PDB file of C-alpha atoms in Angstrom:
ATOM      1  CA  MET A 193     145.470 235.711 156.200  1.00 79.00           C
ATOM      2  CA  ALA A 194     141.704 235.358 156.500  1.00 85.00           C
ATOM      3  CA  ARG A 195     140.283 236.247 159.901  1.00 90.00           C
ATOM      4  CA  VAL A 196     137.478 234.478 161.730  1.00 90.00           C
ATOM      5  CA  LYS A 197     134.275 236.505 161.691  1.00 92.00           C
ATOM      6  CA  ILE A 198     131.354 235.868 164.017  1.00 95.00           C
ATOM      7  CA  SER A 199     127.952 237.336 163.226  1.00 93.00           C
ATOM      8  CA  LEU A 200     126.393 238.591 166.425  1.00 95.00           C
ATOM      9  CA  PRO A 201     122.622 238.646 166.801  1.00 95.00           C
ATOM     10  CA  GLU A 202     120.873 241.840 167.815  1.00 93.00           C
ATOM     11  CA  VAL A 203     119.376 240.236 170.942  1.00 95.00           C
ATOM     12  CA  PHE A 204     120.973 237.848 173.441  1.00 97.00           C
ATOM     13  CA  LYS A 205     118.638 235.589 175.434  1.00 95.00           C
ATOM     14  CA  PHE A 206     120.832 235.194 178.534  1.00 98.00           C
ATOM     15  CA  GLU A 207     123.467 237.108 180.433  1.00 98.00           C
ATOM     16  CA  THR A 208     125.648 236.405 183.443  1.00 98.00           C
ATOM     17  CA  LYS A 209     128.634 237.875 185.251  1.00 98.00           C
ATOM     18  CA  ILE A 210     131.799 235.819 185.710  1.00 98.00           C
ATOM     19  CA  PRO A 211     134.760 237.177 187.705  1.00 98.00           C
ATOM     20  CA  VAL A 212     138.270 236.708 186.337  1.00 97.00           C
ATOM     21  CA  ARG A 213     140.304 234.487 188.659  1.00 96.00           C
ATOM     22  CA  ILE A 214     144.088 234.512 189.131  1.00 96.00           C
ATOM     23  CA  GLN A 215     144.337 231.156 187.333  1.00 96.00           C
ATOM     24  CA  ASP A 216     142.715 232.787 184.274  1.00 96.00           C
ATOM     25  CA  VAL A 217     145.707 235.109 183.846  1.00 96.00           C
ATOM     26  CA  ASN A 218     148.678 233.951 181.771  1.00 96.00           C
ATOM     27  CA  TYR A 219     152.356 234.942 181.727  1.00 95.00           C
ATOM     28  CA  GLY A 220     151.455 237.966 179.571  1.00 94.00           C
ATOM     29  CA  GLY A 221     149.531 239.394 182.526  1.00 95.00           C
ATOM     30  CA  HIS A 222     146.121 239.144 180.859  1.00 97.00           C
ATOM     31  CA  VAL A 223     143.357 236.538 180.556  1.00 97.00           C
ATOM     32  CA  GLY A 224     144.626 233.627 178.451  1.00 96.00           C
ATOM     33  CA  ASN A 225     142.911 232.218 175.388  1.00 94.00           C
ATOM     34  CA  ASP A 226     142.255 228.924 177.195  1.00 96.00           C
ATOM     35  CA  ALA A 227     140.573 230.826 180.030  1.00 97.00           C
ATOM     36  CA  ILE A 228     138.242 232.613 177.582  1.00 98.00           C
ATOM     37  CA  LEU A 229     137.070 229.198 176.347  1.00 98.00           C
ATOM     38  CA  SER A 230     136.612 228.030 179.951  1.00 97.00           C
ATOM     39  CA  ILE A 231     134.589 231.157 180.771  1.00 98.00           C
ATOM     40  CA  MET A 232     132.423 230.522 177.702  1.00 98.00           C
ATOM     41  CA  HIS A 233     131.890 226.953 178.970  1.00 98.00           C
ATOM     42  CA  GLU A 234     130.769 228.233 182.378  1.00 98.00           C
ATOM     43  CA  ALA A 235     128.391 230.699 180.705  1.00 98.00           C
ATOM     44  CA  ARG A 236     127.034 227.862 178.528  1.00 98.00           C
ATOM     45  CA  LEU A 237     126.311 225.726 181.598  1.00 98.00           C
ATOM     46  CA  GLN A 238     124.519 228.653 183.256  1.00 98.00           C
ATOM     47  CA  PHE A 239     122.524 229.326 180.084  1.00 98.00           C
ATOM     48  CA  LEU A 240     121.475 225.672 179.810  1.00 98.00           C
ATOM     49  CA  ASP A 241     120.517 225.638 183.490  1.00 98.00           C
ATOM     50  CA  SER A 242     118.325 228.702 182.864  1.00 97.00           C
ATOM     51  CA  ILE A 243     116.317 226.756 180.257  1.00 97.00           C
ATOM     52  CA  GLY A 244     116.059 223.624 182.417  1.00 97.00           C
ATOM     53  CA  CYS A 245     118.719 221.323 181.039  1.00 97.00           C
ATOM     54  CA  THR A 246     122.366 220.277 181.150  1.00 97.00           C
ATOM     55  CA  GLU A 247     124.918 219.171 178.571  1.00 97.00           C
ATOM     56  CA  LEU A 248     124.206 215.545 179.521  1.00 97.00           C
ATOM     57  CA  ASP A 249     120.419 215.814 179.734  1.00 97.00           C
ATOM     58  CA  ALA A 250     118.785 218.319 177.414  1.00 97.00           C
ATOM     59  CA  PHE A 251     115.222 217.055 177.234  1.00 97.00           C
ATOM     60  CA  GLY A 252     116.365 213.465 176.713  1.00 96.00           C
ATOM     61  CA  VAL A 253     119.578 213.981 174.745  1.00 97.00           C
ATOM     62  CA  GLY A 254     123.121 215.008 175.520  1.00 98.00           C
ATOM     63  CA  MET A 255     125.228 217.568 173.718  1.00 97.00           C
ATOM     64  CA  ILE A 256     128.712 217.549 172.340  1.00 97.00           C
ATOM     65  CA  MET A 257     130.698 220.521 171.046  1.00 97.00           C
ATOM     66  CA  SER A 258     131.521 220.150 167.349  1.00 97.00           C
ATOM     67  CA  ASP A 259     133.481 223.365 166.836  1.00 97.00           C
ATOM     68  CA  VAL A 260     134.473 226.611 168.469  1.00 98.00           C
ATOM     69  CA  ALA A 261     135.555 230.033 167.248  1.00 97.00           C
ATOM     70  CA  ILE A 262     136.775 232.964 169.314  1.00 98.00           C
ATOM     71  CA  VAL A 263     137.584 236.482 168.179  1.00 97.00           C
ATOM     72  CA  TYR A 264     139.555 238.468 170.741  1.00 97.00           C
ATOM     73  CA  LYS A 265     138.589 242.126 171.035  1.00 97.00           C
ATOM     74  CA  GLY A 266     140.551 243.317 174.085  1.00 97.00           C
ATOM     75  CA  GLU A 267     142.486 242.314 177.148  1.00 97.00           C
ATOM     76  CA  GLY A 268     140.948 241.095 180.364  1.00 97.00           C
ATOM     77  CA  PHE A 269     142.712 241.251 183.727  1.00 97.00           C
ATOM     78  CA  ARG A 270     142.491 239.791 187.226  1.00 96.00           C
ATOM     79  CA  GLY A 271     139.802 241.732 189.058  1.00 95.00           C
ATOM     80  CA  ASP A 272     137.643 242.215 185.969  1.00 97.00           C
ATOM     81  CA  VAL A 273     134.124 240.868 186.053  1.00 98.00           C
ATOM     82  CA  PHE A 274     133.104 239.672 182.614  1.00 98.00           C
ATOM     83  CA  HIS A 275     129.584 240.344 181.439  1.00 98.00           C
ATOM     84  CA  VAL A 276     128.869 237.311 179.255  1.00 98.00           C
ATOM     85  CA  GLU A 277     125.871 237.249 176.934  1.00 98.00           C
ATOM     86  CA  VAL A 278     124.727 233.979 175.347  1.00 98.00           C
ATOM     87  CA  THR A 279     122.071 233.089 172.787  1.00 98.00           C
ATOM     88  CA  ALA A 280     121.225 230.231 170.425  1.00 97.00           C
ATOM     89  CA  ASP A 281     121.474 230.639 166.676  1.00 96.00           C
ATOM     90  CA  GLU A 282     121.500 228.555 163.469  1.00 96.00           C
ATOM     91  CA  LEU A 283     119.306 225.678 164.649  1.00 97.00           C
ATOM     92  CA  THR A 284     119.492 222.536 162.499  1.00 98.00           C
ATOM     93  CA  PRO A 285     117.745 219.152 162.808  1.00 98.00           C
ATOM     94  CA  PHE A 286     120.729 217.885 164.833  1.00 98.00           C
ATOM     95  CA  GLY A 287     122.096 220.870 166.726  1.00 98.00           C
ATOM     96  CA  PHE A 288     122.608 224.594 167.046  1.00 98.00           C
ATOM     97  CA  ASP A 289     125.178 227.287 167.609  1.00 98.00           C
ATOM     98  CA  LEU A 290     125.619 229.215 170.815  1.00 98.00           C
ATOM     99  CA  VAL A 291     126.955 232.729 170.349  1.00 98.00           C
ATOM    100  CA  TYR A 292     128.782 234.616 173.112  1.00 98.00           C
ATOM    101  CA  ARG A 293     129.744 238.247 173.717  1.00 98.00           C
ATOM    102  CA  LEU A 294     132.153 239.011 176.571  1.00 98.00           C
ATOM    103  CA  SER A 295     132.829 242.491 177.893  1.00 98.00           C
ATOM    104  CA  THR A 296     133.874 244.176 181.108  1.00 98.00           C
ATOM    105  CA  GLU A 297     133.455 247.598 182.644  1.00 97.00           C
ATOM    106  CA  ARG A 298     136.370 249.665 183.901  1.00 94.00           C
ATOM    107  CA  GLU A 299     136.115 253.237 185.174  1.00 92.00           C
ATOM    108  CA  GLY A 300     132.537 253.478 183.909  1.00 93.00           C
ATOM    109  CA  LYS A 301     133.404 252.424 180.344  1.00 96.00           C
ATOM    110  CA  LYS A 302     132.459 249.183 178.604  1.00 97.00           C
ATOM    111  CA  HIS A 303     135.389 247.260 177.119  1.00 98.00           C
ATOM    112  CA  PRO A 304     134.796 244.426 174.634  1.00 98.00           C
ATOM    113  CA  ILE A 305     136.838 241.321 175.452  1.00 98.00           C
ATOM    114  CA  ALA A 306     135.797 238.581 173.010  1.00 98.00           C
ATOM    115  CA  GLU A 307     133.107 237.177 170.759  1.00 98.00           C
ATOM    116  CA  GLY A 308     132.648 233.445 170.416  1.00 98.00           C
ATOM    117  CA  LYS A 309     130.608 230.651 168.916  1.00 98.00           C
ATOM    118  CA  THR A 310     130.308 226.997 169.837  1.00 98.00           C
ATOM    119  CA  GLY A 311     128.618 224.485 167.559  1.00 98.00           C
ATOM    120  CA  MET A 312     126.574 222.095 169.685  1.00 98.00           C
ATOM    121  CA  VAL A 313     125.384 218.742 168.335  1.00 98.00           C
ATOM    122  CA  CYS A 314     122.742 216.589 170.032  1.00 98.00           C
ATOM    123  CA  PHE A 315     124.349 213.332 171.097  1.00 97.00           C
ATOM    124  CA  ASP A 316     123.153 210.018 172.506  1.00 96.00           C
ATOM    125  CA  TYR A 317     125.935 209.075 174.923  1.00 95.00           C
ATOM    126  CA  GLY A 318     124.477 205.578 175.436  1.00 95.00           C
ATOM    127  CA  GLN A 319     124.670 204.747 171.731  1.00 96.00           C
ATOM    128  CA  ARG A 320     127.633 207.080 171.037  1.00 96.00           C
ATOM    129  CA  LYS A 321     125.949 208.733 168.065  1.00 97.00           C
ATOM    130  CA  VAL A 322     124.435 212.003 166.888  1.00 98.00           C
ATOM    131  CA  THR A 323     120.690 212.323 167.442  1.00 98.00           C
ATOM    132  CA  ARG A 324     117.929 214.766 166.541  1.00 98.00           C
ATOM    133  CA  LEU A 325     117.293 218.069 168.293  1.00 98.00           C
ATOM    134  CA  PRO A 326     114.283 217.462 170.578  1.00 98.00           C
ATOM    135  CA  GLU A 327     111.308 219.793 170.062  1.00 97.00           C
ATOM    136  CA  PRO A 328     111.203 220.879 173.753  1.00 97.00           C
ATOM    137  CA  LEU A 329     114.868 221.930 173.527  1.00 98.00           C
ATOM    138  CA  LYS A 330     114.254 223.716 170.238  1.00 97.00           C
ATOM    139  CA  ASP A 331     111.305 225.563 171.806  1.00 97.00           C
ATOM    140  CA  LYS A 332     113.451 226.697 174.762  1.00 97.00           C
ATOM    141  CA  LEU A 333     116.301 227.826 172.506  1.00 97.00           C
ATOM    142  CA  ILE A 334     114.105 229.966 170.256  1.00 91.00           C
ATOM    143  CA  GLY A 335     111.548 230.985 172.911  1.00 81.00           C
TER     144      GLY A 335
END
C-alpha cells in the first residue's frame, strides 16, 4: 500500500505552542487523528492572524480547504504541549498549501508527532466560487 509523503520545507515561517486537552485524547489513550486535524486548524488560524488575515477575509477573499494529508510520526498525550510549525508552499494563481510539523518535548527530548498539509483555495463566499490569490496575500505568504 502506498503511503502519503509530505515534503517538508527547510524553513517554517510561523510557530506556536498548543496544549493537548483531555478532549483531544481518544479511547486508545493518545491524541486522536481528528484532534490532530483540529490542532492544525488552530495553528492555521494563528498563522493567518500573524499575517493580518482570517479564513473569511484574506485581503478581500475567503479561503476554503480543498484537501488535507496527515502523516503520523508518534503518539501525543494529555499534558503534552505541541510545538506546531506552519509555512506556505506551492502557491498557484488560485491558492496555496500550508505545511505543518507537530512535535512535543518530553524529558528534554524532542518527539515528532505529525506532519501535515492543507490545500487552501481562495474563495468568494458571496458568489460561491473560486477566485484568484490576491497579491497582498501572496506577498505575506512568501515574505
